[in-house]
Structures are given as C-alpha cells and as structure tokens.
Amino acid sequence: MIEGYITVTELAKKWGITVRTVQTMCSEGRIPGVTKFGNAWAIPSDAIKPTDGRITTGEYKDWRKKKVKKIKK
C-alpha cells in the first residue's frame, strides 16, 4: 500500500469492527482523507474512528408492544 495509508482489512482489525462496516464508512464519507484507487480504499493510517450514530439507550426497545391510548369520540 502507499506510504501513510492502510487497507480496509488492516483498519477493521485495528478498530475491532468488520470489513464491511469500514467499507460503508468509506463510501459514506465518514472517515476523513479516504481515497479510492480502482476498487480499493486507501485510508490514512492516523484516521480517527467516527462515532457510532445508532441509538443504544433502549428508548425504542419493544416499541410495537407499547399500548397506544385511543381517544373516544
């Protein structure tokens, strides 16, 4: 690989996530400095892991089971 850049596989091992997750982050532009050479991503070796935007509070857990109050007319 080019000096100062690493591959998707190397970054996935470094961050402890899957290769597909890193590929998705690259295509969405969530990792700054990423470039694509043909079909391979070149990621700066000093890239910072972006924050996970998923909701983990449990706020939406079992949302289908919650009862909705019906208003009588």
PDB file of N, CA, C and O in Angstrom:
ATOM      1  N   MET A   1       0.849  -1.181   0.000  1.00  0.00           N
ATOM      2  CA  MET A   1       0.000   0.000   0.000  1.00  0.00           C
ATOM      3  C   MET A   1       0.892   1.241   0.000  1.00  0.00           C
ATOM      4  O   MET A   1       2.071   1.171   0.303  1.00  0.00           O
ATOM      5  N   ILE A   2       0.317   2.350  -0.271  1.00  0.00           N
ATOM      6  CA  ILE A   2       1.033   3.622  -0.335  1.00  0.00           C
ATOM      7  C   ILE A   2       1.473   4.030   1.072  1.00  0.00           C
ATOM      8  O   ILE A   2       0.769   3.793   2.053  1.00  0.00           O
ATOM      9  N   GLU A   3       2.625   4.658   1.167  1.00  0.00           N
ATOM     10  CA  GLU A   3       3.172   5.095   2.454  1.00  0.00           C
ATOM     11  C   GLU A   3       2.191   6.039   3.167  1.00  0.00           C
ATOM     12  O   GLU A   3       1.718   7.012   2.588  1.00  0.00           O
ATOM     13  N   GLY A   4       1.883   5.735   4.415  1.00  0.00           N
ATOM     14  CA  GLY A   4       0.977   6.570   5.203  1.00  0.00           C
ATOM     15  C   GLY A   4      -0.486   6.172   5.082  1.00  0.00           C
ATOM     16  O   GLY A   4      -1.344   6.783   5.710  1.00  0.00           O
ATOM     17  N   TYR A   5      -0.790   5.161   4.283  1.00  0.00           N
ATOM     18  CA  TYR A   5      -2.162   4.684   4.107  1.00  0.00           C
ATOM     19  C   TYR A   5      -2.242   3.205   4.456  1.00  0.00           C
ATOM     20  O   TYR A   5      -1.264   2.479   4.330  1.00  0.00           O
ATOM     21  N   ILE A   6      -3.414   2.764   4.906  1.00  0.00           N
ATOM     22  CA  ILE A   6      -3.643   1.365   5.203  1.00  0.00           C
ATOM     23  C   ILE A   6      -4.882   0.878   4.457  1.00  0.00           C
ATOM     24  O   ILE A   6      -5.665   1.681   3.948  1.00  0.00           O
ATOM     25  N   THR A   7      -5.063  -0.433   4.426  1.00  0.00           N
ATOM     26  CA  THR A   7      -6.196  -1.020   3.726  1.00  0.00           C
ATOM     27  C   THR A   7      -7.402  -1.131   4.651  1.00  0.00           C
ATOM     28  O   THR A   7      -7.299  -0.943   5.866  1.00  0.00           O
ATOM     29  N   VAL A   8      -8.526  -1.483   4.057  1.00  0.00           N
ATOM     30  CA  VAL A   8      -9.767  -1.658   4.815  1.00  0.00           C
ATOM     31  C   VAL A   8      -9.612  -2.797   5.820  1.00  0.00           C
ATOM     32  O   VAL A   8     -10.041  -2.682   6.966  1.00  0.00           O
ATOM     33  N   THR A   9      -8.975  -3.870   5.417  1.00  0.00           N
ATOM     34  CA  THR A   9      -8.787  -5.023   6.302  1.00  0.00           C
ATOM     35  C   THR A   9      -7.928  -4.670   7.506  1.00  0.00           C
ATOM     36  O   THR A   9      -8.244  -5.047   8.642  1.00  0.00           O
ATOM     37  N   GLU A  10      -6.854  -3.947   7.284  1.00  0.00           N
ATOM     38  CA  GLU A  10      -5.979  -3.542   8.382  1.00  0.00           C
ATOM     39  C   GLU A  10      -6.701  -2.624   9.364  1.00  0.00           C
ATOM     40  O   GLU A  10      -6.549  -2.757  10.580  1.00  0.00           O
ATOM     41  N   LEU A  11      -7.494  -1.701   8.840  1.00  0.00           N
ATOM     42  CA  LEU A  11      -8.233  -0.777   9.699  1.00  0.00           C
ATOM     43  C   LEU A  11      -9.318  -1.496  10.488  1.00  0.00           C
ATOM     44  O   LEU A  11      -9.548  -1.186  11.656  1.00  0.00           O
ATOM     45  N   ALA A  12      -9.982  -2.465   9.865  1.00  0.00           N
ATOM     46  CA  ALA A  12     -11.007  -3.234  10.562  1.00  0.00           C
ATOM     47  C   ALA A  12     -10.408  -3.983  11.749  1.00  0.00           C
ATOM     48  O   ALA A  12     -10.999  -4.027  12.829  1.00  0.00           O
ATOM     49  N   LYS A  13      -9.233  -4.559  11.579  1.00  0.00           N
ATOM     50  CA  LYS A  13      -8.561  -5.248  12.684  1.00  0.00           C
ATOM     51  C   LYS A  13      -8.133  -4.255  13.758  1.00  0.00           C
ATOM     52  O   LYS A  13      -8.260  -4.529  14.948  1.00  0.00           O
ATOM     53  N   LYS A  14      -7.661  -3.086  13.345  1.00  0.00           N
ATOM     54  CA  LYS A  14      -7.199  -2.059  14.285  1.00  0.00           C
ATOM     55  C   LYS A  14      -8.340  -1.540  15.157  1.00  0.00           C
ATOM     56  O   LYS A  14      -8.178  -1.356  16.361  1.00  0.00           O
ATOM     57  N   TRP A  15      -9.498  -1.302  14.559  1.00  0.00           N
ATOM     58  CA  TRP A  15     -10.646  -0.754  15.274  1.00  0.00           C
ATOM     59  C   TRP A  15     -11.538  -1.830  15.883  1.00  0.00           C
ATOM     60  O   TRP A  15     -12.444  -1.526  16.653  1.00  0.00           O
ATOM     61  N   GLY A  16     -11.358  -3.083  15.507  1.00  0.00           N
ATOM     62  CA  GLY A  16     -12.174  -4.165  16.053  1.00  0.00           C
ATOM     63  C   GLY A  16     -13.580  -4.213  15.504  1.00  0.00           C
ATOM     64  O   GLY A  16     -14.520  -4.554  16.221  1.00  0.00           O
ATOM     65  N   ILE A  17     -13.748  -3.852  14.232  1.00  0.00           N
ATOM     66  CA  ILE A  17     -15.050  -3.899  13.574  1.00  0.00           C
ATOM     67  C   ILE A  17     -14.923  -4.701  12.287  1.00  0.00           C
ATOM     68  O   ILE A  17     -13.820  -5.103  11.910  1.00  0.00           O
ATOM     69  N   THR A  18     -16.030  -4.929  11.591  1.00  0.00           N
ATOM     70  CA  THR A  18     -15.992  -5.733  10.376  1.00  0.00           C
ATOM     71  C   THR A  18     -15.490  -4.923   9.185  1.00  0.00           C
ATOM     72  O   THR A  18     -15.553  -3.687   9.175  1.00  0.00           O
ATOM     73  N   VAL A  19     -15.019  -5.654   8.193  1.00  0.00           N
ATOM     74  CA  VAL A  19     -14.522  -5.037   6.964  1.00  0.00           C
ATOM     75  C   VAL A  19     -15.662  -4.295   6.267  1.00  0.00           C
ATOM     76  O   VAL A  19     -15.476  -3.185   5.760  1.00  0.00           O
ATOM     77  N   ARG A  20     -16.843  -4.882   6.258  1.00  0.00           N
ATOM     78  CA  ARG A  20     -17.994  -4.266   5.591  1.00  0.00           C
ATOM     79  C   ARG A  20     -18.372  -2.940   6.250  1.00  0.00           C
ATOM     80  O   ARG A  20     -18.748  -1.986   5.562  1.00  0.00           O
ATOM     81  N   THR A  21     -18.252  -2.845   7.556  1.00  0.00           N
ATOM     82  CA  THR A  21     -18.550  -1.597   8.259  1.00  0.00           C
ATOM     83  C   THR A  21     -17.574  -0.505   7.841  1.00  0.00           C
ATOM     84  O   THR A  21     -17.966   0.641   7.614  1.00  0.00           O
ATOM     85  N   VAL A  22     -16.295  -0.858   7.716  1.00  0.00           N
ATOM     86  CA  VAL A  22     -15.288   0.113   7.274  1.00  0.00           C
ATOM     87  C   VAL A  22     -15.573   0.541   5.843  1.00  0.00           C
ATOM     88  O   VAL A  22     -15.481   1.729   5.504  1.00  0.00           O
ATOM     89  N   GLN A  23     -15.948  -0.387   4.983  1.00  0.00           N
ATOM     90  CA  GLN A  23     -16.272  -0.054   3.595  1.00  0.00           C
ATOM     91  C   GLN A  23     -17.458   0.904   3.534  1.00  0.00           C
ATOM     92  O   GLN A  23     -17.455   1.864   2.754  1.00  0.00           O
ATOM     93  N   THR A  24     -18.450   0.670   4.363  1.00  0.00           N
ATOM     94  CA  THR A  24     -19.622   1.546   4.398  1.00  0.00           C
ATOM     95  C   THR A  24     -19.238   2.939   4.875  1.00  0.00           C
ATOM     96  O   THR A  24     -19.682   3.948   4.307  1.00  0.00           O
ATOM     97  N   MET A  25     -18.405   3.009   5.915  1.00  0.00           N
ATOM     98  CA  MET A  25     -17.945   4.308   6.410  1.00  0.00           C
ATOM     99  C   MET A  25     -17.177   5.063   5.331  1.00  0.00           C
ATOM    100  O   MET A  25     -17.326   6.283   5.203  1.00  0.00           O
ATOM    101  N   CYS A  26     -16.373   4.356   4.561  1.00  0.00           N
ATOM    102  CA  CYS A  26     -15.608   4.993   3.487  1.00  0.00           C
ATOM    103  C   CYS A  26     -16.539   5.539   2.400  1.00  0.00           C
ATOM    104  O   CYS A  26     -16.381   6.680   1.955  1.00  0.00           O
ATOM    105  N   SER A  27     -17.501   4.738   1.993  1.00  0.00           N
ATOM    106  CA  SER A  27     -18.398   5.172   0.922  1.00  0.00           C
ATOM    107  C   SER A  27     -19.314   6.311   1.353  1.00  0.00           C
ATOM    108  O   SER A  27     -19.725   7.128   0.537  1.00  0.00           O
ATOM    109  N   GLU A  28     -19.643   6.385   2.652  1.00  0.00           N
ATOM    110  CA  GLU A  28     -20.482   7.463   3.175  1.00  0.00           C
ATOM    111  C   GLU A  28     -19.683   8.720   3.486  1.00  0.00           C
ATOM    112  O   GLU A  28     -20.255   9.742   3.831  1.00  0.00           O
ATOM    113  N   GLY A  29     -18.340   8.639   3.412  1.00  0.00           N
ATOM    114  CA  GLY A  29     -17.502   9.800   3.672  1.00  0.00           C
ATOM    115  C   GLY A  29     -17.336  10.102   5.148  1.00  0.00           C
ATOM    116  O   GLY A  29     -17.050  11.244   5.524  1.00  0.00           O
ATOM    117  N   ARG A  30     -17.504   9.113   6.008  1.00  0.00           N
ATOM    118  CA  ARG A  30     -17.409   9.326   7.456  1.00  0.00           C
ATOM    119  C   ARG A  30     -15.971   9.303   7.963  1.00  0.00           C
ATOM    120  O   ARG A  30     -15.721   9.699   9.095  1.00  0.00           O
ATOM    121  N   ILE A  31     -15.035   8.834   7.135  1.00  0.00           N
ATOM    122  CA  ILE A  31     -13.622   8.818   7.522  1.00  0.00           C
ATOM    123  C   ILE A  31     -12.913   9.870   6.671  1.00  0.00           C
ATOM    124  O   ILE A  31     -12.846   9.736   5.446  1.00  0.00           O
ATOM    125  N   PRO A  32     -12.378  10.922   7.280  1.00  0.00           N
ATOM    126  CA  PRO A  32     -11.728  11.977   6.504  1.00  0.00           C
ATOM    127  C   PRO A  32     -10.414  11.512   5.877  1.00  0.00           C
ATOM    128  O   PRO A  32      -9.676  10.731   6.475  1.00  0.00           O
ATOM    129  N   GLY A  33     -10.140  11.977   4.667  1.00  0.00           N
ATOM    130  CA  GLY A  33      -8.885  11.676   3.988  1.00  0.00           C
ATOM    131  C   GLY A  33      -8.892  10.402   3.177  1.00  0.00           C
ATOM    132  O   GLY A  33      -7.861  10.012   2.631  1.00  0.00           O
ATOM    133  N   VAL A  34     -10.024   9.725   3.078  1.00  0.00           N
ATOM    134  CA  VAL A  34     -10.102   8.464   2.350  1.00  0.00           C
ATOM    135  C   VAL A  34     -10.121   8.728   0.846  1.00  0.00           C
ATOM    136  O   VAL A  34     -10.789   9.644   0.368  1.00  0.00           O
ATOM    137  N   THR A  35      -9.364   7.931   0.106  1.00  0.00           N
ATOM    138  CA  THR A  35      -9.388   7.997  -1.356  1.00  0.00           C
ATOM    139  C   THR A  35      -9.567   6.595  -1.894  1.00  0.00           C
ATOM    140  O   THR A  35      -9.254   5.608  -1.231  1.00  0.00           O
ATOM    141  N   LYS A  36     -10.054   6.511  -3.113  1.00  0.00           N
ATOM    142  CA  LYS A  36     -10.287   5.214  -3.739  1.00  0.00           C
ATOM    143  C   LYS A  36      -9.385   5.064  -4.952  1.00  0.00           C
ATOM    144  O   LYS A  36      -9.335   5.943  -5.807  1.00  0.00           O
ATOM    145  N   PHE A  37      -8.663   3.955  -4.989  1.00  0.00           N
ATOM    146  CA  PHE A  37      -7.804   3.629  -6.122  1.00  0.00           C
ATOM    147  C   PHE A  37      -8.369   2.387  -6.796  1.00  0.00           C
ATOM    148  O   PHE A  37      -8.220   1.282  -6.289  1.00  0.00           O
ATOM    149  N   GLY A  38      -9.043   2.576  -7.913  1.00  0.00           N
ATOM    150  CA  GLY A  38      -9.703   1.449  -8.583  1.00  0.00           C
ATOM    151  C   GLY A  38     -10.855   0.957  -7.726  1.00  0.00           C
ATOM    152  O   GLY A  38     -11.815   1.665  -7.493  1.00  0.00           O
ATOM    153  N   ASN A  39     -10.736  -0.267  -7.210  1.00  0.00           N
ATOM    154  CA  ASN A  39     -11.793  -0.798  -6.339  1.00  0.00           C
ATOM    155  C   ASN A  39     -11.317  -0.954  -4.896  1.00  0.00           C
ATOM    156  O   ASN A  39     -11.973  -1.603  -4.100  1.00  0.00           O
ATOM    157  N   ALA A  40     -10.173  -0.359  -4.542  1.00  0.00           N
ATOM    158  CA  ALA A  40      -9.625  -0.455  -3.187  1.00  0.00           C
ATOM    159  C   ALA A  40      -9.617   0.919  -2.525  1.00  0.00           C
ATOM    160  O   ALA A  40      -9.349   1.930  -3.175  1.00  0.00           O
ATOM    161  N   TRP A  41      -9.906   0.938  -1.236  1.00  0.00           N
ATOM    162  CA  TRP A  41      -9.883   2.168  -0.459  1.00  0.00           C
ATOM    163  C   TRP A  41      -8.506   2.357   0.161  1.00  0.00           C
ATOM    164  O   TRP A  41      -7.919   1.413   0.675  1.00  0.00           O
ATOM    165  N   ALA A  42      -8.003   3.578   0.133  1.00  0.00           N
ATOM    166  CA  ALA A  42      -6.754   3.938   0.800  1.00  0.00           C
ATOM    167  C   ALA A  42      -7.126   4.866   1.953  1.00  0.00           C
ATOM    168  O   ALA A  42      -7.646   5.964   1.747  1.00  0.00           O
ATOM    169  N   ILE A  43      -6.869   4.409   3.168  1.00  0.00           N
ATOM    170  CA  ILE A  43      -7.277   5.128   4.373  1.00  0.00           C
ATOM    171  C   ILE A  43      -6.030   5.625   5.087  1.00  0.00           C
ATOM    172  O   ILE A  43      -5.083   4.861   5.276  1.00  0.00           O
ATOM    173  N   PRO A  44      -5.990   6.893   5.492  1.00  0.00           N
ATOM    174  CA  PRO A  44      -4.831   7.387   6.240  1.00  0.00           C
ATOM    175  C   PRO A  44      -4.597   6.548   7.496  1.00  0.00           C
ATOM    176  O   PRO A  44      -5.551   6.186   8.191  1.00  0.00           O
ATOM    177  N   SER A  45      -3.347   6.248   7.781  1.00  0.00           N
ATOM    178  CA  SER A  45      -3.037   5.388   8.926  1.00  0.00           C
ATOM    179  C   SER A  45      -3.360   6.056  10.263  1.00  0.00           C
ATOM    180  O   SER A  45      -3.531   5.374  11.260  1.00  0.00           O
ATOM    181  N   ASP A  46      -3.481   7.385  10.277  1.00  0.00           N
ATOM    182  CA  ASP A  46      -3.812   8.084  11.524  1.00  0.00           C
ATOM    183  C   ASP A  46      -5.286   8.487  11.590  1.00  0.00           C
ATOM    184  O   ASP A  46      -5.655   9.379  12.353  1.00  0.00           O
ATOM    185  N   ALA A  47      -6.137   7.810  10.816  1.00  0.00           N
ATOM    186  CA  ALA A  47      -7.571   8.132  10.797  1.00  0.00           C
ATOM    187  C   ALA A  47      -8.195   7.869  12.159  1.00  0.00           C
ATOM    188  O   ALA A  47      -7.845   6.919  12.853  1.00  0.00           O
ATOM    189  N   ILE A  48      -9.134   8.730  12.533  1.00  0.00           N
ATOM    190  CA  ILE A  48      -9.832   8.613  13.808  1.00  0.00           C
ATOM    191  C   ILE A  48     -11.174   7.935  13.564  1.00  0.00           C
ATOM    192  O   ILE A  48     -11.897   8.278  12.624  1.00  0.00           O
ATOM    193  N   LYS A  49     -11.516   6.997  14.439  1.00  0.00           N
ATOM    194  CA  LYS A  49     -12.763   6.249  14.312  1.00  0.00           C
ATOM    195  C   LYS A  49     -13.953   7.171  14.564  1.00  0.00           C
ATOM    196  O   LYS A  49     -14.023   7.830  15.602  1.00  0.00           O
ATOM    197  N   PRO A  50     -14.900   7.247  13.611  1.00  0.00           N
ATOM    198  CA  PRO A  50     -16.074   8.096  13.822  1.00  0.00           C
ATOM    199  C   PRO A  50     -16.999   7.511  14.890  1.00  0.00           C
ATOM    200  O   PRO A  50     -16.982   6.316  15.152  1.00  0.00           O
ATOM    201  N   THR A  51     -17.809   8.366  15.464  1.00  0.00           N
ATOM    202  CA  THR A  51     -18.741   7.906  16.493  1.00  0.00           C
ATOM    203  C   THR A  51     -19.853   7.079  15.877  1.00  0.00           C
ATOM    204  O   THR A  51     -20.229   7.278  14.720  1.00  0.00           O
ATOM    205  N   ASP A  52     -20.377   6.178  16.673  1.00  0.00           N
ATOM    206  CA  ASP A  52     -21.467   5.319  16.237  1.00  0.00           C
ATOM    207  C   ASP A  52     -22.779   6.069  16.436  1.00  0.00           C
ATOM    208  O   ASP A  52     -23.114   6.450  17.561  1.00  0.00           O
ATOM    209  N   GLY A  53     -23.532   6.286  15.379  1.00  0.00           N
ATOM    210  CA  GLY A  53     -24.742   7.086  15.456  1.00  0.00           C
ATOM    211  C   GLY A  53     -25.994   6.309  15.807  1.00  0.00           C
ATOM    212  O   GLY A  53     -27.084   6.873  15.846  1.00  0.00           O
ATOM    213  N   ARG A  54     -25.847   5.014  16.083  1.00  0.00           N
ATOM    214  CA  ARG A  54     -27.030   4.216  16.405  1.00  0.00           C
ATOM    215  C   ARG A  54     -27.524   4.533  17.820  1.00  0.00           C
ATOM    216  O   ARG A  54     -26.756   4.902  18.694  1.00  0.00           O
ATOM    217  N   ILE A  55     -28.815   4.350  18.040  1.00  0.00           N
ATOM    218  CA  ILE A  55     -29.421   4.603  19.343  1.00  0.00           C
ATOM    219  C   ILE A  55     -29.225   3.363  20.204  1.00  0.00           C
ATOM    220  O   ILE A  55     -29.648   2.266  19.840  1.00  0.00           O
ATOM    221  N   THR A  56     -28.588   3.537  21.355  1.00  0.00           N
ATOM    222  CA  THR A  56     -28.306   2.404  22.227  1.00  0.00           C
ATOM    223  C   THR A  56     -28.927   2.570  23.607  1.00  0.00           C
ATOM    224  O   THR A  56     -28.613   1.823  24.518  1.00  0.00           O
ATOM    225  N   THR A  57     -29.825   3.520  23.771  1.00  0.00           N
ATOM    226  CA  THR A  57     -30.419   3.783  25.078  1.00  0.00           C
ATOM    227  C   THR A  57     -31.540   2.827  25.417  1.00  0.00           C
ATOM    228  O   THR A  57     -31.944   2.737  26.565  1.00  0.00           O
ATOM    229  N   GLY A  58     -32.057   2.118  24.447  1.00  0.00           N
ATOM    230  CA  GLY A  58     -33.190   1.238  24.692  1.00  0.00           C
ATOM    231  C   GLY A  58     -34.513   1.952  24.602  1.00  0.00           C
ATOM    232  O   GLY A  58     -35.561   1.392  24.909  1.00  0.00           O
ATOM    233  N   GLU A  59     -34.483   3.199  24.183  1.00  0.00           N
ATOM    234  CA  GLU A  59     -35.700   4.009  24.104  1.00  0.00           C
ATOM    235  C   GLU A  59     -36.734   3.396  23.163  1.00  0.00           C
ATOM    236  O   GLU A  59     -37.927   3.475  23.397  1.00  0.00           O
ATOM    237  N   TYR A  60     -36.266   2.767  22.107  1.00  0.00           N
ATOM    238  CA  TYR A  60     -37.177   2.215  21.107  1.00  0.00           C
ATOM    239  C   TYR A  60     -37.355   0.701  21.241  1.00  0.00           C
ATOM    240  O   TYR A  60     -37.946   0.068  20.392  1.00  0.00           O
ATOM    241  N   LYS A  61     -36.868   0.122  22.329  1.00  0.00           N
ATOM    242  CA  LYS A  61     -36.997  -1.311  22.535  1.00  0.00           C
ATOM    243  C   LYS A  61     -38.468  -1.661  22.764  1.00  0.00           C
ATOM    244  O   LYS A  61     -39.155  -1.020  23.554  1.00  0.00           O
ATOM    245  N   ASP A  62     -38.939  -2.660  22.077  1.00  0.00           N
ATOM    246  CA  ASP A  62     -40.322  -3.141  22.175  1.00  0.00           C
ATOM    247  C   ASP A  62     -41.344  -2.050  21.882  1.00  0.00           C
ATOM    248  O   ASP A  62     -42.403  -1.994  22.498  1.00  0.00           O
ATOM    249  N   TRP A  63     -41.064  -1.189  20.935  1.00  0.00           N
ATOM    250  CA  TRP A  63     -41.980  -0.092  20.652  1.00  0.00           C
ATOM    251  C   TRP A  63     -43.296  -0.580  20.064  1.00  0.00           C
ATOM    252  O   TRP A  63     -44.324   0.076  20.194  1.00  0.00           O
ATOM    253  N   ARG A  64     -43.307  -1.759  19.450  1.00  0.00           N
ATOM    254  CA  ARG A  64     -44.559  -2.281  18.892  1.00  0.00           C
ATOM    255  C   ARG A  64     -45.496  -2.791  19.983  1.00  0.00           C
ATOM    256  O   ARG A  64     -46.696  -2.859  19.797  1.00  0.00           O
ATOM    257  N   LYS A  65     -44.923  -3.207  21.112  1.00  0.00           N
ATOM    258  CA  LYS A  65     -45.722  -3.773  22.192  1.00  0.00           C
ATOM    259  C   LYS A  65     -46.367  -2.711  23.075  1.00  0.00           C
ATOM    260  O   LYS A  65     -47.259  -3.021  23.856  1.00  0.00           O
ATOM    261  N   LYS A  66     -45.898  -1.484  22.980  1.00  0.00           N
ATOM    262  CA  LYS A  66     -46.460  -0.423  23.817  1.00  0.00           C
ATOM    263  C   LYS A  66     -47.879  -0.107  23.366  1.00  0.00           C
ATOM    264  O   LYS A  66     -48.173  -0.040  22.180  1.00  0.00           O
ATOM    265  N   LYS A  67     -48.756   0.070  24.341  1.00  0.00           N
ATOM    266  CA  LYS A  67     -50.161   0.347  24.023  1.00  0.00           C
ATOM    267  C   LYS A  67     -50.341   1.827  23.734  1.00  0.00           C
ATOM    268  O   LYS A  67     -49.798   2.679  24.418  1.00  0.00           O
ATOM    269  N   VAL A  68     -51.138   2.092  22.737  1.00  0.00           N
ATOM    270  CA  VAL A  68     -51.459   3.466  22.361  1.00  0.00           C
ATOM    271  C   VAL A  68     -52.853   3.773  22.881  1.00  0.00           C
ATOM    272  O   VAL A  68     -53.796   3.001  22.674  1.00  0.00           O
ATOM    273  N   LYS A  69     -53.004   4.876  23.554  1.00  0.00           N
ATOM    274  CA  LYS A  69     -54.312   5.281  24.077  1.00  0.00           C
ATOM    275  C   LYS A  69     -55.184   5.759  22.926  1.00  0.00           C
ATOM    276  O   LYS A  69     -54.771   6.576  22.114  1.00  0.00           O
ATOM    277  N   LYS A  70     -56.388   5.202  22.858  1.00  0.00           N
ATOM    278  CA  LYS A  70     -57.326   5.605  21.821  1.00  0.00           C
ATOM    279  C   LYS A  70     -58.297   6.612  22.410  1.00  0.00           C
ATOM    280  O   LYS A  70     -58.787   6.457  23.526  1.00  0.00           O
ATOM    281  N   ILE A  71     -58.556   7.627  21.636  1.00  0.00           N
ATOM    282  CA  ILE A  71     -59.473   8.687  22.069  1.00  0.00           C
ATOM    283  C   ILE A  71     -60.873   8.350  21.576  1.00  0.00           C
ATOM    284  O   ILE A  71     -61.096   8.099  20.389  1.00  0.00           O
ATOM    285  N   LYS A  72     -61.839   8.336  22.498  1.00  0.00           N
ATOM    286  CA  LYS A  72     -63.237   8.061  22.133  1.00  0.00           C
ATOM    287  C   LYS A  72     -63.912   9.367  21.750  1.00  0.00           C
ATOM    288  O   LYS A  72     -63.739  10.385  22.376  1.00  0.00           O
ATOM    289  N   LYS A  73     -64.706   9.292  20.728  1.00  0.00           N
ATOM    290  CA  LYS A  73     -65.441  10.475  20.279  1.00  0.00           C
ATOM    291  C   LYS A  73     -66.844  10.479  20.784  1.00  0.00           C
ATOM    292  O   LYS A  73     -67.478   9.569  21.067  1.00  0.00           O
TER     293      LYS A  73
END
